[in-house]
PDB file of C-alpha atoms and ligand atoms in Angstrom:
ATOM      1  CA  MET E   1      28.717 -16.115 -17.604  1.00 49.00           C
ATOM      2  CA  PRO E   2      25.219 -14.941 -16.859  1.00 50.00           C
ATOM      3  CA  SER E   3      24.174 -15.851 -13.358  1.00 54.00           C
ATOM      4  CA  PRO E   4      21.115 -18.088 -12.926  1.00 54.00           C
ATOM      5  CA  THR E   5      19.197 -15.078 -11.663  1.00 58.00           C
ATOM      6  CA  ALA E   6      20.154 -12.794 -14.555  1.00 63.00           C
ATOM      7  CA  ASP E   7      16.590 -12.794 -15.892  1.00 75.00           C
ATOM      8  CA  ALA E   8      14.884 -12.576 -12.519  1.00 82.00           C
ATOM      9  CA  PRO E   9      12.608  -9.561 -12.241  1.00 87.00           C
ATOM     10  CA  PRO E  10      13.973  -6.665 -10.186  1.00 95.00           C
ATOM     11  CA  PRO E  11      12.611  -6.203  -6.662  1.00 97.00           C
ATOM     12  CA  ALA E  12       9.261  -4.426  -6.553  1.00 98.00           C
ATOM     13  CA  LEU E  13      10.843  -2.149  -3.966  1.00 98.00           C
ATOM     14  CA  ARG E  14      14.449  -1.666  -2.973  1.00 98.00           C
ATOM     15  CA  LEU E  15      15.693   0.787  -0.369  1.00 98.00           C
ATOM     16  CA  VAL E  16      19.417   1.342   0.013  1.00 98.00           C
ATOM     17  CA  ASP E  17      20.879   3.039   3.079  1.00 98.00           C
ATOM     18  CA  ILE E  18      18.000   5.471   3.605  1.00 98.00           C
ATOM     19  CA  GLY E  19      18.747   8.259   6.054  1.00 98.00           C
ATOM     20  CA  VAL E  20      16.366  10.957   7.321  1.00 98.00           C
ATOM     21  CA  ARG E  21      17.224  13.434  10.075  1.00 97.00           C
ATOM     22  CA  PHE E  22      14.936  15.786  11.943  1.00 96.00           C
ATOM     23  CA  GLY E  23      17.278  18.247  13.638  1.00 93.00           C
ATOM     24  CA  GLY E  24      19.512  16.127  15.836  1.00 90.00           C
ATOM     25  CA  ILE E  25      17.333  13.017  15.577  1.00 94.00           C
ATOM     26  CA  ALA E  26      17.995  10.273  13.055  1.00 96.00           C
ATOM     27  CA  ALA E  27      14.450   9.179  12.216  1.00 98.00           C
ATOM     28  CA  LEU E  28      15.907   6.687   9.733  1.00 98.00           C
ATOM     29  CA  ASP E  29      19.508   5.488   9.814  1.00 98.00           C
ATOM     30  CA  ARG E  30      20.895   3.446   6.901  1.00 98.00           C
ATOM     31  CA  VAL E  31      17.670   1.545   6.335  1.00 98.00           C
ATOM     32  CA  SER E  32      17.900  -1.012   3.540  1.00 98.00           C
ATOM     33  CA  LEU E  33      15.189  -3.432   2.541  1.00 97.00           C
ATOM     34  CA  ARG E  34      13.652  -5.083  -0.458  1.00 97.00           C
ATOM     35  CA  VAL E  35      10.244  -6.435  -1.323  1.00 98.00           C
ATOM     36  CA  SER E  36       9.963  -8.987  -4.129  1.00 97.00           C
ATOM     37  CA  PRO E  37       7.124  -9.138  -6.641  1.00 97.00           C
ATOM     38  CA  GLY E  38       4.278 -11.124  -5.124  1.00 97.00           C
ATOM     39  CA  GLU E  39       5.544 -10.772  -1.588  1.00 98.00           C
ATOM     40  CA  ILE E  40       3.508  -9.485   1.352  1.00 98.00           C
ATOM     41  CA  CYS E  41       5.950  -7.805   3.702  1.00 98.00           C
ATOM     42  CA  GLY E  42       5.011  -6.423   7.110  1.00 97.00           C
ATOM     43  CA  LEU E  43       6.726  -3.464   8.754  1.00 97.00           C
ATOM     44  CA  ILE E  44       6.450  -3.230  12.525  1.00 94.00           C
ATOM     45  CA  GLY E  45       8.083  -1.244  15.301  1.00 93.00           C
ATOM     46  CA  ALA E  46       7.195   0.760  18.387  1.00 90.00           C
ATOM     47  CA  ASN E  47       5.952   4.343  18.196  1.00 88.00           C
ATOM     48  CA  GLY E  48       8.733   6.593  16.934  1.00 91.00           C
ATOM     49  CA  ALA E  49      10.561   3.719  15.220  1.00 94.00           C
ATOM     50  CA  GLY E  50      10.364   5.486  11.854  1.00 95.00           C
ATOM     51  CA  LYS E  51       7.564   3.582  10.083  1.00 94.00           C
ATOM     52  CA  THR E  52       5.602   6.590   8.876  1.00 92.00           C
ATOM     53  CA  THR E  53       8.768   8.401   7.819  1.00 95.00           C
ATOM     54  CA  LEU E  54       9.777   5.348   5.806  1.00 97.00           C
ATOM     55  CA  PHE E  55       6.373   5.198   4.088  1.00 95.00           C
ATOM     56  CA  ASP E  56       6.697   8.890   3.250  1.00 95.00           C
ATOM     57  CA  VAL E  57      10.137   8.259   1.745  1.00 98.00           C
ATOM     58  CA  ILE E  58       8.825   5.380  -0.369  1.00 98.00           C
ATOM     59  CA  SER E  59       5.772   7.247  -1.620  1.00 96.00           C
ATOM     60  CA  GLY E  60       7.687  10.463  -2.312  1.00 96.00           C
ATOM     61  CA  LEU E  61       6.158  12.726   0.346  1.00 95.00           C
ATOM     62  CA  ARG E  62       9.641  13.081   1.834  1.00 97.00           C
ATOM     63  CA  ILE E  63      12.964  13.042  -0.011  1.00 97.00           C
ATOM     64  CA  PRO E  64      15.589  11.281   2.151  1.00 98.00           C
ATOM     65  CA  ASP E  65      18.810  13.020   3.194  1.00 98.00           C
ATOM     66  CA  SER E  66      20.735  10.017   1.956  1.00 98.00           C
ATOM     67  CA  GLY E  67      20.163   6.709   0.230  1.00 98.00           C
ATOM     68  CA  GLN E  68      18.249   5.444  -2.726  1.00 98.00           C
ATOM     69  CA  VAL E  69      14.681   4.326  -3.501  1.00 98.00           C
ATOM     70  CA  GLU E  70      14.017   1.943  -6.397  1.00 98.00           C
ATOM     71  CA  ILE E  71      10.634   0.811  -7.659  1.00 97.00           C
ATOM     72  CA  ALA E  72      10.627  -2.139 -10.065  1.00 95.00           C
ATOM     73  CA  GLY E  73      14.295  -1.546 -10.864  1.00 95.00           C
ATOM     74  CA  ARG E  74      14.001   2.205 -11.521  1.00 96.00           C
ATOM     75  CA  THR E  75      15.651   4.751  -9.251  1.00 97.00           C
ATOM     76  CA  VAL E  76      12.884   7.116  -8.122  1.00 98.00           C
ATOM     77  CA  THR E  77      14.571   8.794  -5.139  1.00 97.00           C
ATOM     78  CA  GLY E  78      13.781  12.386  -6.170  1.00 95.00           C
ATOM     79  CA  TRP E  79      10.500  11.686  -7.976  1.00 97.00           C
ATOM     80  CA  SER E  80       7.150  13.236  -7.041  1.00 96.00           C
ATOM     81  CA  PRO E  81       4.403  11.018  -5.578  1.00 94.00           C
ATOM     82  CA  HIS E  82       2.466  11.435  -8.820  1.00 92.00           C
ATOM     83  CA  ARG E  83       5.335  10.180 -10.952  1.00 95.00           C
ATOM     84  CA  ARG E  84       5.838   7.220  -8.626  1.00 96.00           C
ATOM     85  CA  ALA E  85       2.161   6.380  -8.989  1.00 93.00           C
ATOM     86  CA  ARG E  86       2.675   6.171 -12.745  1.00 91.00           C
ATOM     87  CA  ALA E  87       5.627   3.854 -12.083  1.00 93.00           C
ATOM     88  CA  GLY E  88       3.233   1.417 -10.364  1.00 95.00           C
ATOM     89  CA  LEU E  89       3.023   2.514  -6.727  1.00 96.00           C
ATOM     90  CA  ARG E  90      -0.214   3.017  -4.791  1.00 95.00           C
ATOM     91  CA  ARG E  91      -0.811   3.632  -1.114  1.00 91.00           C
ATOM     92  CA  THR E  92      -3.687   3.762   1.315  1.00 88.00           C
ATOM     93  CA  PHE E  93      -3.687   5.919   4.418  1.00 79.00           C
ATOM     94  CA  GLN E  94      -4.152   5.125   8.074  1.00 75.00           C
ATOM     95  CA  ARG E  95      -7.340   7.165   8.267  1.00 77.00           C
ATOM     96  CA  VAL E  96      -9.988   6.019   5.846  1.00 79.00           C
ATOM     97  CA  GLN E  97     -10.197   8.420   2.917  1.00 84.00           C
ATOM     98  CA  VAL E  98     -13.283   7.710   0.861  1.00 87.00           C
ATOM     99  CA  PHE E  99     -15.436  10.431  -0.645  1.00 88.00           C
ATOM    100  CA  GLY E 100     -18.562   9.959   1.410  1.00 90.00           C
ATOM    101  CA  TRP E 101     -20.945  11.850  -0.873  1.00 90.00           C
ATOM    102  CA  LEU E 102     -20.059   9.682  -3.877  1.00 93.00           C
ATOM    103  CA  THR E 103     -21.092   6.127  -4.649  1.00 96.00           C
ATOM    104  CA  VAL E 104     -18.602   3.299  -4.281  1.00 96.00           C
ATOM    105  CA  GLU E 105     -18.148   3.133  -8.051  1.00 96.00           C
ATOM    106  CA  GLU E 106     -17.672   6.897  -8.350  1.00 94.00           C
ATOM    107  CA  ASN E 107     -14.957   6.723  -5.694  1.00 94.00           C
ATOM    108  CA  LEU E 108     -13.019   4.457  -8.043  1.00 94.00           C
ATOM    109  CA  LEU E 109     -13.657   6.488 -11.205  1.00 92.00           C
ATOM    110  CA  VAL E 110     -12.924   9.886  -9.700  1.00 86.00           C
ATOM    111  CA  ALA E 111      -9.580   8.908  -8.198  1.00 74.00           C
ATOM    112  CA  HIS E 112      -8.575   7.431 -11.517  1.00 69.00           C
ATOM    113  CA  GLU E 113      -9.522  10.603 -13.405  1.00 64.00           C
ATOM    114  CA  TRP E 114      -7.613  12.813 -10.982  1.00 57.00           C
ATOM    115  CA  ARG E 115      -4.499  10.764 -11.426  1.00 56.00           C
ATOM    116  CA  ARG E 116      -4.821  11.036 -15.186  1.00 57.00           C
ATOM    117  CA  GLY E 117      -5.419  14.770 -14.975  1.00 53.00           C
ATOM    118  CA  GLY E 118      -8.522  14.243 -17.129  1.00 51.00           C
ATOM    119  CA  GLY E 119     -11.694  16.278 -17.201  1.00 52.00           C
ATOM    120  CA  GLY E 120     -13.501  14.051 -14.766  1.00 55.00           C
ATOM    121  CA  VAL E 121     -16.441  11.752 -14.936  1.00 57.00           C
ATOM    122  CA  LEU E 122     -18.853  14.584 -15.744  1.00 56.00           C
ATOM    123  CA  ALA E 123     -16.790  15.605 -18.753  1.00 57.00           C
ATOM    124  CA  ASP E 124     -16.932  11.999 -19.878  1.00 53.00           C
ATOM    125  CA  LEU E 125     -20.696  11.914 -19.541  1.00 56.00           C
ATOM    126  CA  VAL E 126     -21.204  14.885 -21.869  1.00 60.00           C
ATOM    127  CA  GLY E 127     -18.111  14.292 -23.979  1.00 63.00           C
ATOM    128  CA  SER E 128     -17.086  12.842 -27.307  1.00 70.00           C
ATOM    129  CA  PRO E 129     -17.542   9.213 -28.418  1.00 75.00           C
ATOM    130  CA  THR E 130     -13.902   8.577 -27.492  1.00 77.00           C
ATOM    131  CA  ARG E 131     -14.560   9.794 -23.994  1.00 76.00           C
ATOM    132  CA  ARG E 132     -17.714   7.709 -23.831  1.00 79.00           C
ATOM    133  CA  ARG E 133     -15.764   4.609 -24.778  1.00 83.00           C
ATOM    134  CA  ARG E 134     -13.154   5.460 -22.179  1.00 83.00           C
ATOM    135  CA  GLU E 135     -15.856   5.818 -19.579  1.00 85.00           C
ATOM    136  CA  VAL E 136     -17.312   2.417 -20.454  1.00 90.00           C
ATOM    137  CA  GLN E 137     -13.849   0.857 -20.089  1.00 90.00           C
ATOM    138  CA  LEU E 138     -13.363   2.530 -16.732  1.00 92.00           C
ATOM    139  CA  ARG E 139     -16.704   1.312 -15.442  1.00 94.00           C
ATOM    140  CA  GLU E 140     -15.845  -2.204 -16.595  1.00 95.00           C
ATOM    141  CA  ARG E 141     -12.517  -2.007 -14.814  1.00 95.00           C
ATOM    142  CA  ALA E 142     -14.233  -0.715 -11.676  1.00 96.00           C
ATOM    143  CA  ALA E 143     -16.702  -3.612 -11.799  1.00 97.00           C
ATOM    144  CA  GLU E 144     -13.809  -6.066 -12.117  1.00 97.00           C
ATOM    145  CA  VAL E 145     -11.946  -4.601  -9.147  1.00 97.00           C
ATOM    146  CA  LEU E 146     -15.067  -4.420  -6.976  1.00 98.00           C
ATOM    147  CA  GLU E 147     -15.692  -8.071  -7.772  1.00 97.00           C
ATOM    148  CA  GLU E 148     -12.133  -8.958  -6.726  1.00 97.00           C
ATOM    149  CA  CYS E 149     -12.611  -7.091  -3.476  1.00 97.00           C
ATOM    150  CA  GLY E 150     -15.889  -8.876  -2.820  1.00 97.00           C
ATOM    151  CA  ILE E 151     -18.010  -5.710  -2.817  1.00 97.00           C
ATOM    152  CA  ALA E 152     -19.555  -5.793  -6.302  1.00 97.00           C
ATOM    153  CA  GLU E 153     -23.058  -5.572  -4.862  1.00 97.00           C
ATOM    154  CA  LEU E 154     -22.188  -2.229  -3.215  1.00 97.00           C
ATOM    155  CA  ARG E 155     -21.371  -0.488  -6.485  1.00 97.00           C
ATOM    156  CA  HIS E 156     -24.172   2.090  -6.306  1.00 96.00           C
ATOM    157  CA  ARG E 157     -24.207   2.572  -2.550  1.00 96.00           C
ATOM    158  CA  GLN E 158     -23.202   5.911  -1.093  1.00 95.00           C
ATOM    159  CA  ALA E 159     -19.744   5.529   0.477  1.00 94.00           C
ATOM    160  CA  ALA E 160     -20.626   7.503   3.619  1.00 93.00           C
ATOM    161  CA  ALA E 161     -23.147   4.855   4.638  1.00 92.00           C
ATOM    162  CA  LEU E 162     -20.593   2.028   4.710  1.00 94.00           C
ATOM    163  CA  PRO E 163     -19.133   0.502   7.866  1.00 94.00           C
ATOM    164  CA  ILE E 164     -15.389   1.040   8.254  1.00 93.00           C
ATOM    165  CA  GLY E 165     -14.447  -2.526   7.286  1.00 94.00           C
ATOM    166  CA  THR E 166     -16.203  -2.067   3.947  1.00 96.00           C
ATOM    167  CA  ALA E 167     -14.852   1.458   3.460  1.00 95.00           C
ATOM    168  CA  ARG E 168     -11.334   0.022   3.735  1.00 95.00           C
ATOM    169  CA  LEU E 169     -12.166  -2.424   0.959  1.00 96.00           C
ATOM    170  CA  VAL E 170     -13.360   0.513  -1.190  1.00 96.00           C
ATOM    171  CA  GLU E 171     -10.027   2.245  -0.578  1.00 95.00           C
ATOM    172  CA  LEU E 172      -8.231  -0.931  -1.526  1.00 96.00           C
ATOM    173  CA  ALA E 173     -10.333  -1.259  -4.684  1.00 96.00           C
ATOM    174  CA  ARG E 174      -9.520   2.337  -5.612  1.00 94.00           C
ATOM    175  CA  ALA E 175      -5.811   1.642  -5.154  1.00 95.00           C
ATOM    176  CA  LEU E 176      -6.095  -1.395  -7.439  1.00 96.00           C
ATOM    177  CA  MET E 177      -7.757   0.369 -10.399  1.00 94.00           C
ATOM    178  CA  ASP E 178      -4.494   0.736 -12.341  1.00 91.00           C
ATOM    179  CA  GLN E 179      -3.125  -2.646 -11.253  1.00 93.00           C
ATOM    180  CA  PRO E 180      -0.187  -1.386  -9.161  1.00 95.00           C
ATOM    181  CA  SER E 181       2.998  -3.437  -8.961  1.00 96.00           C
ATOM    182  CA  LEU E 182       3.593  -2.216  -5.408  1.00 98.00           C
ATOM    183  CA  LEU E 183       0.956  -1.478  -2.806  1.00 97.00           C
ATOM    184  CA  LEU E 184       1.679   0.337   0.462  1.00 97.00           C
ATOM    185  CA  LEU E 185      -0.944  -0.155   3.172  1.00 95.00           C
ATOM    186  CA  ASP E 186      -0.809   2.021   6.266  1.00 91.00           C
ATOM    187  CA  GLU E 187      -2.369   0.221   9.237  1.00 92.00           C
ATOM    188  CA  PRO E 188      -5.078  -1.465   7.161  1.00 92.00           C
ATOM    189  CA  ALA E 189      -6.494  -3.333  10.171  1.00 92.00           C
ATOM    190  CA  SER E 190      -6.819  -0.284  12.392  1.00 90.00           C
ATOM    191  CA  GLY E 191     -10.399   0.164  13.598  1.00 91.00           C
ATOM    192  CA  LEU E 192     -11.483  -3.188  12.173  1.00 93.00           C
ATOM    193  CA  ASP E 193     -12.856  -6.050  14.218  1.00 94.00           C
ATOM    194  CA  HIS E 194     -11.296  -9.478  13.905  1.00 94.00           C
ATOM    195  CA  GLY E 195     -13.632 -10.673  11.144  1.00 95.00           C
ATOM    196  CA  GLU E 196     -13.230  -7.499   9.069  1.00 95.00           C
ATOM    197  CA  ALA E 197      -9.435  -7.623   9.410  1.00 95.00           C
ATOM    198  CA  ALA E 198      -9.389 -11.267   8.315  1.00 95.00           C
ATOM    199  CA  ARG E 199     -11.567 -10.468   5.300  1.00 96.00           C
ATOM    200  CA  PHE E 200      -9.311  -7.583   4.309  1.00 96.00           C
ATOM    201  CA  ALA E 201      -6.217  -9.781   4.586  1.00 96.00           C
ATOM    202  CA  ASP E 202      -7.907 -12.488   2.477  1.00 97.00           C
ATOM    203  CA  VAL E 203      -8.622  -9.991  -0.310  1.00 97.00           C
ATOM    204  CA  VAL E 204      -5.032  -8.705  -0.248  1.00 97.00           C
ATOM    205  CA  ALA E 205      -3.715 -12.275  -0.443  1.00 97.00           C
ATOM    206  CA  GLU E 206      -6.019 -13.063  -3.382  1.00 97.00           C
ATOM    207  CA  VAL E 207      -4.906  -9.952  -5.253  1.00 97.00           C
ATOM    208  CA  ARG E 208      -1.303 -10.930  -4.669  1.00 97.00           C
ATOM    209  CA  ASP E 209      -1.932 -14.498  -5.851  1.00 97.00           C
ATOM    210  CA  ARG E 210      -3.719 -13.372  -8.989  1.00 96.00           C
ATOM    211  CA  HIS E 211      -1.575 -10.413 -10.079  1.00 96.00           C
ATOM    212  CA  GLY E 212       1.767 -10.842  -8.337  1.00 96.00           C
ATOM    213  CA  THR E 213       1.320  -7.517  -6.574  1.00 97.00           C
ATOM    214  CA  ALA E 214       3.983  -6.723  -3.980  1.00 98.00           C
ATOM    215  CA  VAL E 215       2.602  -5.429  -0.696  1.00 98.00           C
ATOM    216  CA  LEU E 216       4.339  -3.542   2.098  1.00 98.00           C
ATOM    217  CA  LEU E 217       2.132  -2.908   5.091  1.00 96.00           C
ATOM    218  CA  VAL E 218       2.650  -1.029   8.308  1.00 94.00           C
ATOM    219  CA  GLU E 219       0.520  -2.496  11.031  1.00 91.00           C
ATOM    220  CA  HIS E 220       0.172  -1.914  14.724  1.00 86.00           C
ATOM    221  CA  ASP E 221      -1.527  -5.253  15.250  1.00 87.00           C
ATOM    222  CA  VAL E 222       1.513  -7.550  15.499  1.00 88.00           C
ATOM    223  CA  GLY E 223      -0.652 -10.671  15.505  1.00 88.00           C
ATOM    224  CA  PHE E 224      -2.134  -9.644  12.155  1.00 91.00           C
ATOM    225  CA  VAL E 225       1.357  -9.142  10.699  1.00 93.00           C
ATOM    226  CA  LEU E 226       2.752 -12.410  12.020  1.00 92.00           C
ATOM    227  CA  ARG E 227      -0.249 -14.359  10.694  1.00 92.00           C
ATOM    228  CA  ARG E 228      -0.667 -12.730   7.294  1.00 94.00           C
ATOM    229  CA  CYS E 229       2.772 -11.635   6.022  1.00 97.00           C
ATOM    230  CA  ASP E 230       5.381 -13.691   4.172  1.00 97.00           C
ATOM    231  CA  ARG E 231       8.186 -11.676   5.708  1.00 97.00           C
ATOM    232  CA  VAL E 232       8.466  -9.136   8.501  1.00 97.00           C
ATOM    233  CA  VAL E 233      10.845  -6.195   8.969  1.00 97.00           C
ATOM    234  CA  VAL E 234      11.261  -4.723  12.442  1.00 95.00           C
ATOM    235  CA  LEU E 235      12.278  -1.083  12.768  1.00 96.00           C
ATOM    236  CA  HIS E 236      13.721   0.134  16.038  1.00 94.00           C
ATOM    237  CA  LEU E 237      14.927   3.684  16.637  1.00 94.00           C
ATOM    238  CA  GLY E 238      15.289   4.290  12.928  1.00 97.00           C
ATOM    239  CA  GLN E 239      17.220   1.120  12.139  1.00 97.00           C
ATOM    240  CA  VAL E 240      16.320  -2.339  10.877  1.00 97.00           C
ATOM    241  CA  LEU E 241      16.534  -4.450  14.018  1.00 95.00           C
ATOM    242  CA  ALA E 242      15.516  -7.724  12.405  1.00 96.00           C
ATOM    243  CA  GLU E 243      13.904  -9.197   9.334  1.00 96.00           C
ATOM    244  CA  GLY E 244      12.818 -12.640   8.291  1.00 97.00           C
ATOM    245  CA  SER E 245       9.920 -15.040   8.410  1.00 97.00           C
ATOM    246  CA  PRO E 246       7.170 -14.288  10.933  1.00 96.00           C
ATOM    247  CA  GLU E 247       8.386 -17.212  13.054  1.00 95.00           C
ATOM    248  CA  ALA E 248      12.016 -16.068  13.018  1.00 96.00           C
ATOM    249  CA  VAL E 249      11.064 -12.524  13.934  1.00 94.00           C
ATOM    250  CA  ARG E 250       8.700 -13.666  16.673  1.00 92.00           C
ATOM    251  CA  ASP E 251      11.407 -15.849  18.213  1.00 93.00           C
ATOM    252  CA  ASN E 252      14.251 -13.336  17.832  1.00 93.00           C
ATOM    253  CA  PRO E 253      15.473 -12.391  21.333  1.00 92.00           C
ATOM    254  CA  ALA E 254      16.522  -8.883  20.259  1.00 90.00           C
ATOM    255  CA  VAL E 255      13.022  -8.251  18.915  1.00 90.00           C
ATOM    256  CA  ARG E 256      11.472  -9.559  22.099  1.00 87.00           C
ATOM    257  CA  ASP E 257      13.681  -7.322  24.220  1.00 86.00           C
ATOM    258  CA  ALA E 258      13.248  -4.209  22.152  1.00 80.00           C
ATOM    259  CA  TYR E 259       9.681  -4.438  21.080  1.00 74.00           C
ATOM    260  CA  LEU E 260       7.473  -7.416  21.663  1.00 67.00           C
ATOM    261  CA  GLY E 261       8.084  -7.755  25.381  1.00 59.00           C
ATOM    262  CA  THR E 262       7.069 -11.119  26.711  1.00 46.00           C
ATOM    263  CA  ALA E 263       3.446 -11.155  25.600  1.00 47.00           C
ATOM    264  CA  VAL E 264       3.950 -12.239  21.994  1.00 48.00           C
ATOM    265  CA  PRO E 265       0.742 -12.831  20.069  1.00 49.00           C
ATOM    266  CA  GLY E 266       0.519 -16.196  18.310  1.00 44.00           C
TER     267      GLY E 266
HETATM  268  N1  ADP X   1       8.019  16.133  10.975  1.00 72.99           N
HETATM  269  C1  ADP X   1       8.828  15.751  11.966  1.00 72.99           C
HETATM  270  N2  ADP X   1       9.586  16.641  12.626  1.00 72.99           N
HETATM  271  C2  ADP X   1      10.426  16.260  13.615  1.00 72.99           C
HETATM  272  N3  ADP X   1      10.561  14.999  14.037  1.00 72.99           N
HETATM  273  C3  ADP X   1       9.818  14.059  13.437  1.00 72.99           C
HETATM  274  C4  ADP X   1       8.898  14.387  12.376  1.00 72.99           C
HETATM  275  N4  ADP X   1       8.310  13.236  11.962  1.00 72.99           N
HETATM  276  C5  ADP X   1       8.812  12.250  12.727  1.00 72.99           C
HETATM  277  N5  ADP X   1       9.718  12.739  13.605  1.00 72.99           N
HETATM  278  C6  ADP X   1      10.504  11.934  14.553  1.00 72.99           C
HETATM  279  O1  ADP X   1      11.119  10.884  13.827  1.00 72.99           O
HETATM  280  C7  ADP X   1      11.061   9.665  14.539  1.00 72.99           C
HETATM  281  C8  ADP X   1      10.286   8.630  13.753  1.00 72.99           C
HETATM  282  O2  ADP X   1       8.907   9.008  13.680  1.00 72.99           O
HETATM  283  P1  ADP X   1       7.816   8.223  12.835  1.00 72.99           P
HETATM  284  O3  ADP X   1       8.331   7.957  11.482  1.00 72.99           O
HETATM  285  O4  ADP X   1       6.541   8.980  12.940  1.00 72.99           O
HETATM  286  O5  ADP X   1       7.708   6.853  13.649  1.00 72.99           O
HETATM  287  P2  ADP X   1       6.516   5.755  13.685  1.00 72.99           P
HETATM  288  O6  ADP X   1       5.619   5.989  12.517  1.00 72.99           O
HETATM  289  O7  ADP X   1       7.215   4.443  13.651  1.00 72.99           O
HETATM  290  O8  ADP X   1       5.794   5.956  14.982  1.00 72.99           O
HETATM  291  C9  ADP X   1      10.446  10.015  15.898  1.00 72.99           C
HETATM  292  O9  ADP X   1      11.492  10.283  16.795  1.00 72.99           O
HETATM  293  C10 ADP X   1       9.658  11.250  15.592  1.00 72.99           C
HETATM  294  O10 ADP X   1       9.508  12.036  16.748  1.00 72.99           O
HETATM  295 MG1   MG X   2       3.554   6.374  12.513  1.00 72.99          MG
END
């Protein structure tokens, strides 16, 4: 008998018993988690908990010593970052990485071309009719994504001139060009003021609502995570200490003892 969930889509991300050791230290110890399509999942934990190592394992910058990584039902454990990108994964980095000398639109086009291994925007400009058509499509896609991110009017602005809150939206837009199924965000609110962080979170939520994108975000700002995530995973000394709804995690005594202390943000 097929189970009622037989046709359910596979998790956007599934980690099974991930282990990473650095010398004698277990940076990650049997870490398992899953993120469903359309879910915004927050990953928190004190310094040294293993958050960055876990992101590196998911994105393919580090191959784990043990365990398995699955993206949208495919086992990708040994795959390169590039191959994972083609399987639907995108990430942003903790430090803003826009190309300052390019316009906002060019930032989107260039990253796309690099991923495709194509000849670049310049080659398109002087190239064949096919390339010209491709370029038109790319510019249309860029316009669409910039609109979704609420920065359409900045299309021709030089990226270097943008405040950090806007630069983070450009990075997000760049990550969305190929409509990823899974988006990893590394401390997206870092360096942003309250209003900028709220705007960023609104855009992420809208993208999720519209496209069913799964989001896993590492964030230092626990208040941001508790307010804006559907589910929260707490890492502690390389292990999953707790996971659940923001409320459950906030009220979990073990989490309070190990991590949140007594001053829990609302
Ligand atoms: N390249 C490395 N070499 C040795 N130890 C590392 C390396 N990267 C991380 N670690 C150790 O692994 C543990 C987890 O680190 P990390 O993933 O950076 O945690 P977090 O991002 O949560 O602060 C820490 O004990 C850290 O010192
Ligand atoms: Mg880190």
